GROMACS .gro file of C-alpha atoms in nm:
model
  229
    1UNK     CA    1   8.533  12.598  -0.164
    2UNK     CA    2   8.530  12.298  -0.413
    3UNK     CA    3   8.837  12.487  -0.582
    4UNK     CA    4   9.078  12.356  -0.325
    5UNK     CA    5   8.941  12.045  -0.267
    6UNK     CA    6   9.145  11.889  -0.570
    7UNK     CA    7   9.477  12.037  -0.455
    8UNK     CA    8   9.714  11.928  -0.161
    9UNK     CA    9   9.689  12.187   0.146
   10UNK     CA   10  10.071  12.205   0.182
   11UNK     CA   11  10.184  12.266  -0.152
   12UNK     CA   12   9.888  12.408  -0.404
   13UNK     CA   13   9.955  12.196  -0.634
   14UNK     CA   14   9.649  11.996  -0.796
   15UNK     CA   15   9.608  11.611  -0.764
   16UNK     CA   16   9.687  11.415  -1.074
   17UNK     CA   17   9.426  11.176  -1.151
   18UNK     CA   18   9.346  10.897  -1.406
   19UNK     CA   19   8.953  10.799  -1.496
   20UNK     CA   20   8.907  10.436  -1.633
   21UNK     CA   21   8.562  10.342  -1.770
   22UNK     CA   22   8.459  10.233  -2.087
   23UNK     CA   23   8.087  10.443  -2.124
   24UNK     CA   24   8.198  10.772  -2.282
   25UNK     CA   25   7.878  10.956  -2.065
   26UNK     CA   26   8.021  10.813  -1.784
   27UNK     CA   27   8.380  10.909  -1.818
   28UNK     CA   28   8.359  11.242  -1.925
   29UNK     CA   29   8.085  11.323  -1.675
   30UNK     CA   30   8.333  11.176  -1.426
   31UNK     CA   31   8.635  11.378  -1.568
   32UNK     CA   32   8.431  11.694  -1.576
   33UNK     CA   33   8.313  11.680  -1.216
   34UNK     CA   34   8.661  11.603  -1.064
   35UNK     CA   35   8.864  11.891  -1.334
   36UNK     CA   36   8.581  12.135  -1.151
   37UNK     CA   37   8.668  12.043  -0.837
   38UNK     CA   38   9.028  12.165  -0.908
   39UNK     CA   39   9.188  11.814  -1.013
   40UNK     CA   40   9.411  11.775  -1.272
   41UNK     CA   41   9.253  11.535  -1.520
   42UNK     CA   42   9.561  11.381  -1.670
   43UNK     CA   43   9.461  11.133  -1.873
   44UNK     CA   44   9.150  10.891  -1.964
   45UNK     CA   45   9.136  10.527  -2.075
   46UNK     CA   46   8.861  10.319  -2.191
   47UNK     CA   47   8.990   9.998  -2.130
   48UNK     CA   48   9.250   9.762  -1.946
   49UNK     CA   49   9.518   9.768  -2.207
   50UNK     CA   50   9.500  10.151  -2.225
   51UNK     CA   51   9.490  10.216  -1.820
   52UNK     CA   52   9.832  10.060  -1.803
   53UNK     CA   53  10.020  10.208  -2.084
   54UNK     CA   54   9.845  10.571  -1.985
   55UNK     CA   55   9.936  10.501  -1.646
   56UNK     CA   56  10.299  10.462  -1.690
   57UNK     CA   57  10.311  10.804  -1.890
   58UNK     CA   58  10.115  10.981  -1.703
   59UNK     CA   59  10.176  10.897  -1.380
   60UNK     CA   60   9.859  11.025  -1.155
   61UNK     CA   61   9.846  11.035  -0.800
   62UNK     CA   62   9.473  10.835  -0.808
   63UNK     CA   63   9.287  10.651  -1.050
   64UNK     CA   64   8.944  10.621  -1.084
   65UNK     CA   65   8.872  10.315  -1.184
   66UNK     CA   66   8.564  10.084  -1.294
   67UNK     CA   67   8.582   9.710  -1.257
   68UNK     CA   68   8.445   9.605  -1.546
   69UNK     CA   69   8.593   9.679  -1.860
   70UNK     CA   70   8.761   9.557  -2.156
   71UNK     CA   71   9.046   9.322  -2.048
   72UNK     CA   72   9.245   9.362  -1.817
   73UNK     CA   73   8.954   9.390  -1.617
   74UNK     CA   74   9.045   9.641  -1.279
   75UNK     CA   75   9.132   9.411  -1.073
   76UNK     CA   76   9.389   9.327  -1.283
   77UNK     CA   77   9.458   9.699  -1.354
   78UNK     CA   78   9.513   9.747  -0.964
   79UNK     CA   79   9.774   9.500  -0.940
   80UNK     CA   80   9.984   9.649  -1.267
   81UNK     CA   81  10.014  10.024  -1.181
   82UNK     CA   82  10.063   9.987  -0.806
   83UNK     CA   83  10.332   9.739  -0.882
   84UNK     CA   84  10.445   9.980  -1.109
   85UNK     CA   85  10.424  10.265  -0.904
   86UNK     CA   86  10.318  10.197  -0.481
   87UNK     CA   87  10.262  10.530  -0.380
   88UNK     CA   88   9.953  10.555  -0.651
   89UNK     CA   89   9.615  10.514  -0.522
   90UNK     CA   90   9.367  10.363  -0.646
   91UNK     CA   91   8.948  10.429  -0.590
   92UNK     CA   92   8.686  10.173  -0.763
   93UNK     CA   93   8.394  10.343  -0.873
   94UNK     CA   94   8.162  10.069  -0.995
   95UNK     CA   95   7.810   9.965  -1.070
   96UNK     CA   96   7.873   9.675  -0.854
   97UNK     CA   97   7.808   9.661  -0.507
   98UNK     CA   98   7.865   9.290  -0.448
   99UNK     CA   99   8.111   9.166  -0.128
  100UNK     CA  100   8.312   8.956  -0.360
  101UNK     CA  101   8.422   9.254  -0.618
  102UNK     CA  102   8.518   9.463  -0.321
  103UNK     CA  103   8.700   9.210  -0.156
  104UNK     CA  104   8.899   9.118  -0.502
  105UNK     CA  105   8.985   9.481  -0.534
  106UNK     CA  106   9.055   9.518  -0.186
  107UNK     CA  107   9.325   9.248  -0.195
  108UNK     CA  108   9.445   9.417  -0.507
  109UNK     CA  109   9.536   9.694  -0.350
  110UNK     CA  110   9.291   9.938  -0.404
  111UNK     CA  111   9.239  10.254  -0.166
  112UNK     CA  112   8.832  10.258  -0.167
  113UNK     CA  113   8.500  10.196  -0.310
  114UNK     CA  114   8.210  10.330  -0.447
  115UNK     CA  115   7.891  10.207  -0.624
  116UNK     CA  116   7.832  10.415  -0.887
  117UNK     CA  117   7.500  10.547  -0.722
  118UNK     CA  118   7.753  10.781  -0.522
  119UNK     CA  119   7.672  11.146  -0.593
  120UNK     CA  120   7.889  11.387  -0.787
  121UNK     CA  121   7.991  11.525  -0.430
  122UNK     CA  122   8.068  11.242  -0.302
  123UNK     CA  123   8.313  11.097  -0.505
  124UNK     CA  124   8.463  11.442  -0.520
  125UNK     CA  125   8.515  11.414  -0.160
  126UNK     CA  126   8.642  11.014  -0.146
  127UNK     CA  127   8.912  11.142  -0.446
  128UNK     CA  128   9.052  11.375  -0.201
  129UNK     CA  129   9.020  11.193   0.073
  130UNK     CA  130   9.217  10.872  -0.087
  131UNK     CA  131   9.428  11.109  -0.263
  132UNK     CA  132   9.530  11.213   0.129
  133UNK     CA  133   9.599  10.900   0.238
  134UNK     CA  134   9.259  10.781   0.353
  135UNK     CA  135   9.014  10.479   0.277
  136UNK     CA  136   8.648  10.529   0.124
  137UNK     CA  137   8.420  10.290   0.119
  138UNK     CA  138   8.009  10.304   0.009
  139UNK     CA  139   7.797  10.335   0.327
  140UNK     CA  140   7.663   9.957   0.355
  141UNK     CA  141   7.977   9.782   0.263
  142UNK     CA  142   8.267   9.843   0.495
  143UNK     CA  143   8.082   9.643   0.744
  144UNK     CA  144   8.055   9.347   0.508
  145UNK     CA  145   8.405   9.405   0.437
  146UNK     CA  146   8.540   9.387   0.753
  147UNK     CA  147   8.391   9.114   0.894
  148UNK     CA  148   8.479   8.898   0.586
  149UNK     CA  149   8.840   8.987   0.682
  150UNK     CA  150   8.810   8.922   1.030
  151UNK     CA  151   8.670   8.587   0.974
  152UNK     CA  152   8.978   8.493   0.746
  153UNK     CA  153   9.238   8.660   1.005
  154UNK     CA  154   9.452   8.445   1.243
  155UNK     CA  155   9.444   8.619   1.571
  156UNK     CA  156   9.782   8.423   1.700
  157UNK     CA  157  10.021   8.537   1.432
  158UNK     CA  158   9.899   8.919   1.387
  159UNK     CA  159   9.969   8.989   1.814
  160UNK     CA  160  10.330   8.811   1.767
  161UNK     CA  161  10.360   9.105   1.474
  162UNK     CA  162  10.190   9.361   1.690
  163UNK     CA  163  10.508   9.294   1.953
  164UNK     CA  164  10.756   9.410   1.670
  165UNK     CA  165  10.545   9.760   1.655
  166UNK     CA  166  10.744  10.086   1.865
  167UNK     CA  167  10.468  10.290   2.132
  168UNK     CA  168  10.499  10.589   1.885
  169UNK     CA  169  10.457  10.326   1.551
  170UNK     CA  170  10.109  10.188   1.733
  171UNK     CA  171   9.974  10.527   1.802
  172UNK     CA  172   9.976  10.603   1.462
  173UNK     CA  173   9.868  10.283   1.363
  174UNK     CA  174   9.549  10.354   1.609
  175UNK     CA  175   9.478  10.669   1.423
  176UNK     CA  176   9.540  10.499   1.083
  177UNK     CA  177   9.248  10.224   1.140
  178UNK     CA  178   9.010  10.544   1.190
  179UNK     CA  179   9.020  10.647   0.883
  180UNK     CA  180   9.250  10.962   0.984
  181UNK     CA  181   9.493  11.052   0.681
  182UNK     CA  182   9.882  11.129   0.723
  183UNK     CA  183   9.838  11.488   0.736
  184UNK     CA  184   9.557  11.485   1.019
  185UNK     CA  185   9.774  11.255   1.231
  186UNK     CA  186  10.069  11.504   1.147
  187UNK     CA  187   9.846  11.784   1.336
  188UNK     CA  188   9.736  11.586   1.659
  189UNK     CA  189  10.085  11.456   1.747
  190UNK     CA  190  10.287  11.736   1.663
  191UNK     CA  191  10.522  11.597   1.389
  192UNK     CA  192  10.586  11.662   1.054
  193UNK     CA  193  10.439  11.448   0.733
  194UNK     CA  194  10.721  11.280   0.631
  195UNK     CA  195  10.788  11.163   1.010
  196UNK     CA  196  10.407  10.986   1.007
  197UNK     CA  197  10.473  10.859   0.641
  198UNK     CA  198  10.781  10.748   0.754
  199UNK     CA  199  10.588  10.562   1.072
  200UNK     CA  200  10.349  10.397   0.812
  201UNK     CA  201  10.626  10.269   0.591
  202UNK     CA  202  10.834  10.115   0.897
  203UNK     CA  203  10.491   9.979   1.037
  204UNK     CA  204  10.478   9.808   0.658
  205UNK     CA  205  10.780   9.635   0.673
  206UNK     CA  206  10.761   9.495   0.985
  207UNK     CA  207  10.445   9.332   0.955
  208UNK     CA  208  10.527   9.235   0.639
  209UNK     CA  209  10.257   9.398   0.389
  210UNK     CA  210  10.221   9.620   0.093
  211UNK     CA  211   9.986   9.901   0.105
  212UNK     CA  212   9.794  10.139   0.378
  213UNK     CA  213   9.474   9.962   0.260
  214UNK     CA  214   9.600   9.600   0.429
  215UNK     CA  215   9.748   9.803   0.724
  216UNK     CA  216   9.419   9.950   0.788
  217UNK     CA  217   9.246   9.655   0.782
  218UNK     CA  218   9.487   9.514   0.988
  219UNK     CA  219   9.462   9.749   1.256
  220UNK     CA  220   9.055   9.724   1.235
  221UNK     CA  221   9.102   9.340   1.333
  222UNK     CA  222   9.278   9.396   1.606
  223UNK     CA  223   9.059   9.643   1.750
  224UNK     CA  224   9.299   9.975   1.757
  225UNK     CA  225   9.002  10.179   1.577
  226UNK     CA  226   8.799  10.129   1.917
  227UNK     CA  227   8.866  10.431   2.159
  228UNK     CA  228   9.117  10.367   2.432
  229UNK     CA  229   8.913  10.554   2.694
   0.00000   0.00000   0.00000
């Protein structure tokens, strides 16, 4: 079963993924877990410095990623390789469980979060699921998180942006703030992949961000994750 967790349904073909941390145990306990669960481990990095230039010739799909290490720290790290390449994702798996580093990574750009207390299993499980499209967050801090951000948000100017969204463009949005990847929403409204993914990117543009993780946290201040019935 755990085989085919690191592949993508449609095509076979195993996820590509980068692990950044600078404890040896750590890393190669972290590499060995996710090549077992049919990943493709395709390349390592200790610190900062060596995420980025790995990054660029490797190119994974995800990258595991600890906050701190050598400089750049991952904050920092986030920023580079999704500027450098936006479809990547990126998961923070870190010993630190405060609001403040989630929120930094968050805003960075990052995909999800876990506090290194997470279980083999489930980090296997948030890879794939981020790898798919999704968010991950530790149980105990996506509440935090999203109230932080619905403090800071300005009500007025996000239902002007809402008017610029198509019927079909909020539906997916809807299913997109629960946490439902591309493929999933692909299945309950009958279209393909690409037409969702291409919903998501026109969604992007017109309300002006850069990443599913904003979008998503977008859509969770408004209140399109509550059930319309």
């Amino acid at each position: 079963m755990t085989e085919t967790v690191g592949r993508d349904q449609a095509t076979g073909v195993a996820t590509k993924v980068m692990v950044v941390d600078d404890h040896p145990m750590w890393r190669n306990a972290v590499e060995r877990d996710l090549a077992e669960a049919g990943f493709e481990v395709v390349a390592v990095a200790a610190s900062g410095d060596e995420a980025i230039t790995r990054f660029a010739a490797a190119r994974p799909h995800v990258v595991v990623l600890d906050l701190q290490i050598p400089a750049p720290n991952g904050v920092e790290v986030t920023r580079t390789v999704l500027a450098q390449d936006p479809s990547a994702r990126v998961l923070i798996l870190s010993a630190s469980g405060e609001q403040a580093d989630v929120l930094e990574a968050l805003k960075a750009g990052a995909t999800g979060y876990l506090v290194k207390s997470a279980s083999s299993a489930d980090l296997i499980a948030a890879v794939g699921r981020v790898a798919a499209g999704g968010t991950v967050f530790t149980p105990g801090l996506a509440g935090l998180v999203l109230g932080e951000f619905r403090r800071l948000s300005d009500p007025k100017e996000e239902q002007s942006e809402a008017s610029q969204l198509t019927e079909r463009e909020t539906e997916v949005l809807r299913m997109v703030a629960k946490g439902w990847g591309s493929k999933q929403i692909a299945e309950r409204l009958v279209i393909s992949h690409r037409t969702v993914q291409n919903h998501v990117q026109n969604t992007l543009r017109k309300l002006q961000m850069h990443n599913r993780v904003e979008l998503t946290r977008w859509a969770i201040e408004q209140g399109l994750d509550d059930d319309e019935e």
